[in-house]
Coordinates of C-alpha atoms and ligand atoms in Angstrom, one line a residue:
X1 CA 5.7 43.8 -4.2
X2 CA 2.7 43.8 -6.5
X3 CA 3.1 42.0 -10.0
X4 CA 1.4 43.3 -13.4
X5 CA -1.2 40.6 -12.9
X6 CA -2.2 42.2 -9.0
X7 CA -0.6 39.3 -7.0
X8 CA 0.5 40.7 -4.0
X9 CA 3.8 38.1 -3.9
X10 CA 5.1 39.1 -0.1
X11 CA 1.7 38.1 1.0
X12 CA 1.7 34.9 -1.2
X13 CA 4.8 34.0 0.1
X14 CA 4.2 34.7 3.8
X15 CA 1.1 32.9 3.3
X16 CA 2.6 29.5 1.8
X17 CA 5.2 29.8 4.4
X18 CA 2.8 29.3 7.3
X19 CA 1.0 26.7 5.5
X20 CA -2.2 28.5 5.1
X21 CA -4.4 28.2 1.9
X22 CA -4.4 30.0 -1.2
X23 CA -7.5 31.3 -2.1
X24 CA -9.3 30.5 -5.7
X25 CA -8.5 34.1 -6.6
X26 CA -4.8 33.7 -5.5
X27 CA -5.0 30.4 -7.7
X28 CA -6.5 32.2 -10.6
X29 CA -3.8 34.7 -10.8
X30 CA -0.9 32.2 -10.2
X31 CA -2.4 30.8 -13.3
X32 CA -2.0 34.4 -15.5
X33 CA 1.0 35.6 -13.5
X34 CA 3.9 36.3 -16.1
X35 CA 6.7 35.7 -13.7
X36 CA 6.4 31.7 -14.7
X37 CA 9.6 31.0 -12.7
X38 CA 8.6 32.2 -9.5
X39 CA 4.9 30.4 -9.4
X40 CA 7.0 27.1 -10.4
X41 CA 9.6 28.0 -7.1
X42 CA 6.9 28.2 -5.2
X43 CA 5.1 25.0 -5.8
X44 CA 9.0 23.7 -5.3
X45 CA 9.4 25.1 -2.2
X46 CA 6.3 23.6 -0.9
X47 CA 7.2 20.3 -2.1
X48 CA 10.5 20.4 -1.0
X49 CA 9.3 20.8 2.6
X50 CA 7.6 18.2 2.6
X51 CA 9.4 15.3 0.6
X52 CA 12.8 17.2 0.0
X53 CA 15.2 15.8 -2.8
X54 CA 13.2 13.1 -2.5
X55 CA 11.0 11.6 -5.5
X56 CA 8.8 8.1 -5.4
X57 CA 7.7 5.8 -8.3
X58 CA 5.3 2.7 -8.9
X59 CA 6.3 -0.2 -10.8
X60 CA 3.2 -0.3 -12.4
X61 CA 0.6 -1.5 -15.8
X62 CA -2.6 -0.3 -17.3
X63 CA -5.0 -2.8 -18.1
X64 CA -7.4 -1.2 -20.4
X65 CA -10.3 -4.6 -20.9
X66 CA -12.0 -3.3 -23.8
X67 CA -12.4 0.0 -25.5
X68 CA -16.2 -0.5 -26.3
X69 CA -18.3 2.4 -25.0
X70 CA -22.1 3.5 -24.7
X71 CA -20.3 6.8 -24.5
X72 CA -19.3 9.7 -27.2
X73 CA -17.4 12.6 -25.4
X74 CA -15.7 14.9 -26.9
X75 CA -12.0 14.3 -25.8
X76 CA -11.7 10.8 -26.1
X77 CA -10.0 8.7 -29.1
X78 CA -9.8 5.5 -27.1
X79 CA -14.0 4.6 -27.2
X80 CA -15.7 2.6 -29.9
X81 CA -18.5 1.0 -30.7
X82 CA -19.2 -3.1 -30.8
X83 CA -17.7 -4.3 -34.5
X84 CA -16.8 -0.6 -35.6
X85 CA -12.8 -0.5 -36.6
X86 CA -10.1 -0.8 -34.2
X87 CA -13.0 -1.9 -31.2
X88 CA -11.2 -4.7 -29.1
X89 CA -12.1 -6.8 -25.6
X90 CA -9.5 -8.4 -23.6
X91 CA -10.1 -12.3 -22.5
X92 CA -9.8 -13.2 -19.1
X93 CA -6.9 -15.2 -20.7
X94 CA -5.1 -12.5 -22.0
X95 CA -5.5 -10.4 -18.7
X96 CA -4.0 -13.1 -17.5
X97 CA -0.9 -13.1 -19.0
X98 CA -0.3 -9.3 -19.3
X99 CA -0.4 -9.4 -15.9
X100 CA 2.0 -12.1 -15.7
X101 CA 5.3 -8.4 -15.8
X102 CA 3.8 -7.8 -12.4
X103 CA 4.6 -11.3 -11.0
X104 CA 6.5 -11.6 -8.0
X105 CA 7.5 -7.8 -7.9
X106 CA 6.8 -6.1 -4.6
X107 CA 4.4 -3.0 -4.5
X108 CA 3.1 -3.7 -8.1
X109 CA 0.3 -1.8 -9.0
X110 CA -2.2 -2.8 -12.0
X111 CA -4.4 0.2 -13.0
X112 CA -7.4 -1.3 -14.7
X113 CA -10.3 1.2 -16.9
X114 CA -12.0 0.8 -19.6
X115 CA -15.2 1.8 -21.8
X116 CA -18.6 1.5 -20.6
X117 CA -19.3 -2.2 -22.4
X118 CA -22.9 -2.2 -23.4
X119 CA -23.2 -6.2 -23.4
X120 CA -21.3 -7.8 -20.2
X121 CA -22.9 -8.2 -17.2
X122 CA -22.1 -6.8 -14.2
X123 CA -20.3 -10.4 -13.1
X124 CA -18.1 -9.8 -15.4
X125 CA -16.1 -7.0 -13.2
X126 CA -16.2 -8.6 -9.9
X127 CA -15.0 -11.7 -11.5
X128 CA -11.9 -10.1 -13.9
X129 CA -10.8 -8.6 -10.2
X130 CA -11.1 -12.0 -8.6
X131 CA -9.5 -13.8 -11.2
X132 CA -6.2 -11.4 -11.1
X133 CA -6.5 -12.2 -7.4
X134 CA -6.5 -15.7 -7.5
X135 CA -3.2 -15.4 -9.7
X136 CA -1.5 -12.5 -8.3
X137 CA -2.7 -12.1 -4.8
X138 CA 0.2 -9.5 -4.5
X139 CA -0.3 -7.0 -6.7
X140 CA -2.3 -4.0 -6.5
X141 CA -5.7 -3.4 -8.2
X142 CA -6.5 0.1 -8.8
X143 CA -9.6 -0.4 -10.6
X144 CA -12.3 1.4 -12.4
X145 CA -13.4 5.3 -12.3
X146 CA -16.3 6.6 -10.3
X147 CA -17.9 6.5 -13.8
X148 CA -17.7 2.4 -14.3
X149 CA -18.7 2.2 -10.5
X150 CA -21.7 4.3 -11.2
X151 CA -22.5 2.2 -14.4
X152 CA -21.8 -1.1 -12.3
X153 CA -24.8 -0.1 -10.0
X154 CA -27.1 0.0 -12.6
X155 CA -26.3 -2.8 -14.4
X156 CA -26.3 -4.7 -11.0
X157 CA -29.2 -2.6 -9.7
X158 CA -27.8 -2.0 -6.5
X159 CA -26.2 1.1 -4.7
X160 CA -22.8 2.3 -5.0
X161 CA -21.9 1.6 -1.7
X162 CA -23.0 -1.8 -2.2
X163 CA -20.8 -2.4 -5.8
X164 CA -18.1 -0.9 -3.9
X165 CA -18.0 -3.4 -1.2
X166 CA -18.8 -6.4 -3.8
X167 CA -15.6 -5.3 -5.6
X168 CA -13.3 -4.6 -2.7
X169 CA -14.3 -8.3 -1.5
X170 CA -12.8 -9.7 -4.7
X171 CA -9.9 -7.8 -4.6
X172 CA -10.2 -4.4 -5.3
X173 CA -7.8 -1.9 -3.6
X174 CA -8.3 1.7 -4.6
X175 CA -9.9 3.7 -7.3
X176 CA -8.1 5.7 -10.0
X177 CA -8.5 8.8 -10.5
X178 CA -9.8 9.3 -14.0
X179 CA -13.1 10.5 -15.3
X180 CA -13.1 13.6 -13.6
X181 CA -12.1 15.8 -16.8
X182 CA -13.0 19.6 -15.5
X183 CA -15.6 19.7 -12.9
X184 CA -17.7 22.2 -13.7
X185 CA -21.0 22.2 -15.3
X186 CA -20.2 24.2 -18.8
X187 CA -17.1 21.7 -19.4
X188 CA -19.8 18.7 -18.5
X189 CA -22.3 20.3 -20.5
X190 CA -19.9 20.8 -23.7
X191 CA -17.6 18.7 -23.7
X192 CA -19.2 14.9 -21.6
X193 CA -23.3 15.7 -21.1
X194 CA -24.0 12.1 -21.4
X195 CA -21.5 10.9 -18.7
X196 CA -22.2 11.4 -15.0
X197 CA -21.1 14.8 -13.5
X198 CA -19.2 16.9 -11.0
X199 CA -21.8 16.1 -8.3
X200 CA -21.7 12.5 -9.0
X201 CA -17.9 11.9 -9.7
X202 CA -17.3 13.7 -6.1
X203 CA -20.5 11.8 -4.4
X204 CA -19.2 8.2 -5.3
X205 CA -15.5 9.8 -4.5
X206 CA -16.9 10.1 -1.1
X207 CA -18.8 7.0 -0.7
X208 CA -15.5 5.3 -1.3
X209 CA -13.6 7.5 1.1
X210 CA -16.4 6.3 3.5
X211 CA -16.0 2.8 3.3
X212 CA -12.0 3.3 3.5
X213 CA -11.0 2.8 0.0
X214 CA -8.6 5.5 -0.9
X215 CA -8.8 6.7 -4.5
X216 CA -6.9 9.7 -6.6
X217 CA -8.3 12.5 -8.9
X218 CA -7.1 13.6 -12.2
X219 CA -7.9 16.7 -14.2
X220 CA -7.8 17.0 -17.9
X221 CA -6.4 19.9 -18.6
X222 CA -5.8 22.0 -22.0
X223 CA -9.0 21.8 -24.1
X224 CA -11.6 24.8 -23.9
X225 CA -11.7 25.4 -19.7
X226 CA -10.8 28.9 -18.4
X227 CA -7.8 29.2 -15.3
X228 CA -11.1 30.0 -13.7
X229 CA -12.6 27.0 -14.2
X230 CA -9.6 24.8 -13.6
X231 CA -9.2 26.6 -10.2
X232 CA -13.4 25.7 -9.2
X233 CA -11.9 21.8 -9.8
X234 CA -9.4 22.1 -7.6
X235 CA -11.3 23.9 -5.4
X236 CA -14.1 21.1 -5.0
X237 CA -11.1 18.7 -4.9
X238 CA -9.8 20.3 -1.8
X239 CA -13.6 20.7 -0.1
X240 CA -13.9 17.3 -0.6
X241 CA -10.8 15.9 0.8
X242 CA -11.1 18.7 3.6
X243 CA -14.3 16.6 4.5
X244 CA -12.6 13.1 3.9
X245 CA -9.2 13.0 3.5
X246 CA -9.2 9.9 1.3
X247 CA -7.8 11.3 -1.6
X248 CA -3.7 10.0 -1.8
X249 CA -2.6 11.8 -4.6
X250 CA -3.4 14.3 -7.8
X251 CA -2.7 13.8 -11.3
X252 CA -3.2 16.8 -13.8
X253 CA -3.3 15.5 -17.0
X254 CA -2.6 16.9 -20.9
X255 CA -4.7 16.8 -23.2
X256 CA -4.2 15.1 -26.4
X257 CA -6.4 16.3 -29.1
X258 CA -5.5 13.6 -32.2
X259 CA -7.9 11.7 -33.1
X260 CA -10.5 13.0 -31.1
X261 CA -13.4 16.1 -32.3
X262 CA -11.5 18.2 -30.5
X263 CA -8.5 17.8 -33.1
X264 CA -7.9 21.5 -34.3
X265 CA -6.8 22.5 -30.5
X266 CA -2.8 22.7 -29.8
X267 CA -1.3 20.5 -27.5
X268 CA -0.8 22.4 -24.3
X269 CA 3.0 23.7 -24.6
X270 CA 5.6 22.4 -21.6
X271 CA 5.4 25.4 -19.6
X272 CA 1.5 25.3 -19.2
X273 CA 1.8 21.7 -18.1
X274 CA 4.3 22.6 -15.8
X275 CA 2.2 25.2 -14.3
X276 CA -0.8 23.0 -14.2
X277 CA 1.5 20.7 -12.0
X278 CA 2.6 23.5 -9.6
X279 CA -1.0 24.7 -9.4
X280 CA -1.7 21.7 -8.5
X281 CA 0.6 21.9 -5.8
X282 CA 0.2 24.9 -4.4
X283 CA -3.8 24.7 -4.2
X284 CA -4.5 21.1 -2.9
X285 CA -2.5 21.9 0.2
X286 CA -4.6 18.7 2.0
X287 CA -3.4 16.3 -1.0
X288 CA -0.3 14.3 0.3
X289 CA 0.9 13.6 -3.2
X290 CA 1.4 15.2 -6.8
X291 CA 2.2 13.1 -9.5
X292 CA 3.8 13.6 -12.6
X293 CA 2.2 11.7 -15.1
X294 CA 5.0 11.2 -17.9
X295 CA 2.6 9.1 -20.4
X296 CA 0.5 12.1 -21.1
X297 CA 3.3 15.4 -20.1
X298 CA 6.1 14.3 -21.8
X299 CA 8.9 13.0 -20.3
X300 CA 10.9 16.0 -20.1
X301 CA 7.8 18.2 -18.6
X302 CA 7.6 15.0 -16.0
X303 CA 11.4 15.9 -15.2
X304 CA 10.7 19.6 -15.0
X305 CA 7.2 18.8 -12.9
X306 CA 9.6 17.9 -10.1
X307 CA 11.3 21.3 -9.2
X308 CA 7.2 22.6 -9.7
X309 CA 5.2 20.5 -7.0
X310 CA 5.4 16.7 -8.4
X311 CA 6.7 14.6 -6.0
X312 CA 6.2 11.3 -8.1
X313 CA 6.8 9.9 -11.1
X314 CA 4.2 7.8 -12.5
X315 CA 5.3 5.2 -13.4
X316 CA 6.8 2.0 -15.5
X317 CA 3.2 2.2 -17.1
X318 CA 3.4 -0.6 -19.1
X319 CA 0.5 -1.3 -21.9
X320 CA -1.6 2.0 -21.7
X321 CA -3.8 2.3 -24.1
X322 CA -5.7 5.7 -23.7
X323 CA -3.6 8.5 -24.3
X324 CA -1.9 6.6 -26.9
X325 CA -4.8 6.3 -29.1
X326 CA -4.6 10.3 -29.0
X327 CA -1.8 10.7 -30.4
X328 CA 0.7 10.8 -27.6
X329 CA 4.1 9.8 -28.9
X330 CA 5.6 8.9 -25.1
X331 CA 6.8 4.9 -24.8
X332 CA 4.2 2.7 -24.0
X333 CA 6.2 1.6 -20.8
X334 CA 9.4 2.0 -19.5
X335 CA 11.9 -0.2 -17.5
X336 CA 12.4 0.5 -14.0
X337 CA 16.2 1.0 -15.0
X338 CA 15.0 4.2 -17.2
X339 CA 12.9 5.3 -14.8
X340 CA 15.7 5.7 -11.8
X341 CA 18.3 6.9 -14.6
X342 CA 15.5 9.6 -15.6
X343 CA 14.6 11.0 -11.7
X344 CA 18.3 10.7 -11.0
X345 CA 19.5 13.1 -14.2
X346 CA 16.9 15.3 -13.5
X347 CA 18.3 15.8 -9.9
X348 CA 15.9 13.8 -7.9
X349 CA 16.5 11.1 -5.5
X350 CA 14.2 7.7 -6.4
X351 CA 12.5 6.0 -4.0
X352 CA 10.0 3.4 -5.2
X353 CA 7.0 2.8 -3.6
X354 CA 3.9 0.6 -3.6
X355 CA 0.2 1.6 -4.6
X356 CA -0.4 2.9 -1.3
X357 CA 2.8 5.5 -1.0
X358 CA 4.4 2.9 1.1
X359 CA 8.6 3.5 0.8
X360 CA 9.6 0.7 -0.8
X361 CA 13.9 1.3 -0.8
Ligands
V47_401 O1 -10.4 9.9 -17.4 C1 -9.3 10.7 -22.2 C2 -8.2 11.1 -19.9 C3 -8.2 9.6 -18.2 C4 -7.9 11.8 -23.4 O2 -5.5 7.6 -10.8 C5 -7.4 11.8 -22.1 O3 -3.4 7.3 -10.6 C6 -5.6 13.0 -22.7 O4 -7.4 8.8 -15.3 N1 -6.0 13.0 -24.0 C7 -7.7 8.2 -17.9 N2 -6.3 12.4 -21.8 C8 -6.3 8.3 -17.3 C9 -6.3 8.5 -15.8 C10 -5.1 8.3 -14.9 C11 -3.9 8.3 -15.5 C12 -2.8 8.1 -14.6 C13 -2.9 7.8 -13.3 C14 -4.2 7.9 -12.8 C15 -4.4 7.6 -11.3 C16 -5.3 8.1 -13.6 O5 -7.6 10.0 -19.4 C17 -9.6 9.8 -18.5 C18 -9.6 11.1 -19.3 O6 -9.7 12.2 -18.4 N3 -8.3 11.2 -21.4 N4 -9.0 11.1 -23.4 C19 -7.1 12.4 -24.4 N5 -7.5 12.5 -25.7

């Protein structure tokens, strides 16, 4: 049966059903089909066959070092500039005891980004990583996008691959995912031209594939990019990973226009994030993992995310800094208790998990 949009869904179906791909065109009309139910079941049923009732969770903090930034784009309320208002940088010292929540818990993750600091040196990195080491040799450090790796090799003036492998020996584990935004080159052009772009953000995703560090890719959703162009990101996600497979999960993101240039857009309403999820889902059929990212969807959109593709719940996320600064009115953190009470009331079974999608319990 054909829908208004043209979606042929017995073929969509049959197709998903014997794991074979969607093509962008497929995606793009998922994205404007009216039937908003049946694209979510879809994404469900997919997820369901591979993780079932089942959905996993980090105990985890963001450790955002500074806000300072060399950068101006257009989304983002977090960036300053050295002594204007509300500009801050972290001590080692204070790292230090943030980091102190994560002590002794097993599988803690510590996701650590920030601005692109005009004045430290490119020491300072390698050393904030071995310092956290030194105290917390058990946790996790997921550290710094492709676009702090690429501004590390300059500073440093060495190669990528060469940063990479300085970082990983002082401790660091995997790369988030962030920094992507839309990759396309009218959303780069418009919205980030002075920040590296889609070529780059997938090049130095590769390189770290490459040398075995697994990283994650994020896609800021709900600003001026068509379903068109969201569908050419995921599309070059999938290429890439095709060609990899180093990615472990996704993470579409919202949003959040206070504060930021961009202030007279709407917030993206539930239903479009929910569909963003289960796009998600439904295209990146070589991703292993979805994640619902609560900080920036909402916590009832997270809870909804998991009957449309999401097959984790990110996360305690204690301390983050980013989205907040844009308005987002989520917690900033909740307790592992909330977490398992949430998952478990919206029907979901909680498993909890290290950085690395281990199964924890
Ligand atoms: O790269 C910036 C985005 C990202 C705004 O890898 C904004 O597991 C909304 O990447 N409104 C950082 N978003 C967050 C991120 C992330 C989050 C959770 C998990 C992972 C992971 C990665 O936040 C930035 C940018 O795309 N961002 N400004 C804003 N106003």
């Amino acid at each position: 049966m054909k829908t208004l949009t043209g979606v042929d869904r017995g073929q969509i179906e049959a197709c998903l059903e014997a794991g074979q791909r969607l093509s962008c065109e497929e995606g793009v009309a998922l994205f404007e089909e009216p039937d908003f139910e049946w694209v979510c079941s879809l994404a469900n049923r997919v997820r369901e066959r591979l993780y079932a009732d089942r959905t996993t969770y980090v105990v985890n903090m963001h450790l955002n070092y500074s806000n300072v930034c060399a950068l101006s784009c257009m989304f983002c309320a977090f960036a300053r500039k050295s002594g204007q208002e509300g500009a801050y940088e972290m001590s080692l010292e204070e790292m230090i005891e943030r980091v102190s929540l994560m002590k002794g818990v097993e599988g803690a993750e510590v996701h650590i980004v920030g601005g692109l600091h005009p004045d430290y040196p490119y020491e300072y990195y390698p050393r904030l990583l071995s310092t956290l080491r030194e105290h917390y040799p058990n946790v996790h450090l997921k550290a710094f996008t492709a676009v702090e790796i690429d501004f590390f090799a300059q500073l440093a003036g060495k190669s990528v691959g060469w940063v990479l492998q300085d970082l990983r020996e002082n401790g660091l584990g995997s790369l988030p995912g962030g920094g992507a935004e839309v990759l396309t080159d009218r959303i780069h052009q418009k919205l980030y031209r002075d920040k590296m772009g889609p070529e780059r953000w997938l090049a130095i995703h590769k390189q770290a594939h490459q040398l075995g560090i697994p990283t994650s890719a994020t896609m800021l959703a709900g600003h001026i990019e068509t379903m068109a162009e969201r569908i050419e990101h995921l599309d070059k996600l999938r290429r890439l990973q095709d060609e990899t497979g180093g990615f472990l999960a996704y993470i579409p993101l919202r949003f959040h226009p206070d504060n930021t240039p961009l202030k007279k857009l709407n917030l993206m309403d539930g239903d479009a994030v929910v569909r963003n999820v289960a796009l998600g889902r439904l295209m990146l059929d070589n991703f292993p993992h979805v994640k619902a990212y609560w900080v920036m969807s909402g916590l009832e959109n997270a809870a909804r995310a998991q009957f449309a593709g999401a097959d984790d719940f990110d996360g305690t996320v204690v301390d983050e800094r980013i989205t907040h600064m844009a308005g987002c009115e989520t917690p900033v953190g909740v307790t592992e208790q909330s977490l398992l009470q949430m998952i478990r009331n919206s029907g979901r079974r909680p498993v909890r998990r290290d950085a690395l999608y281990n199964l924890l319990s």
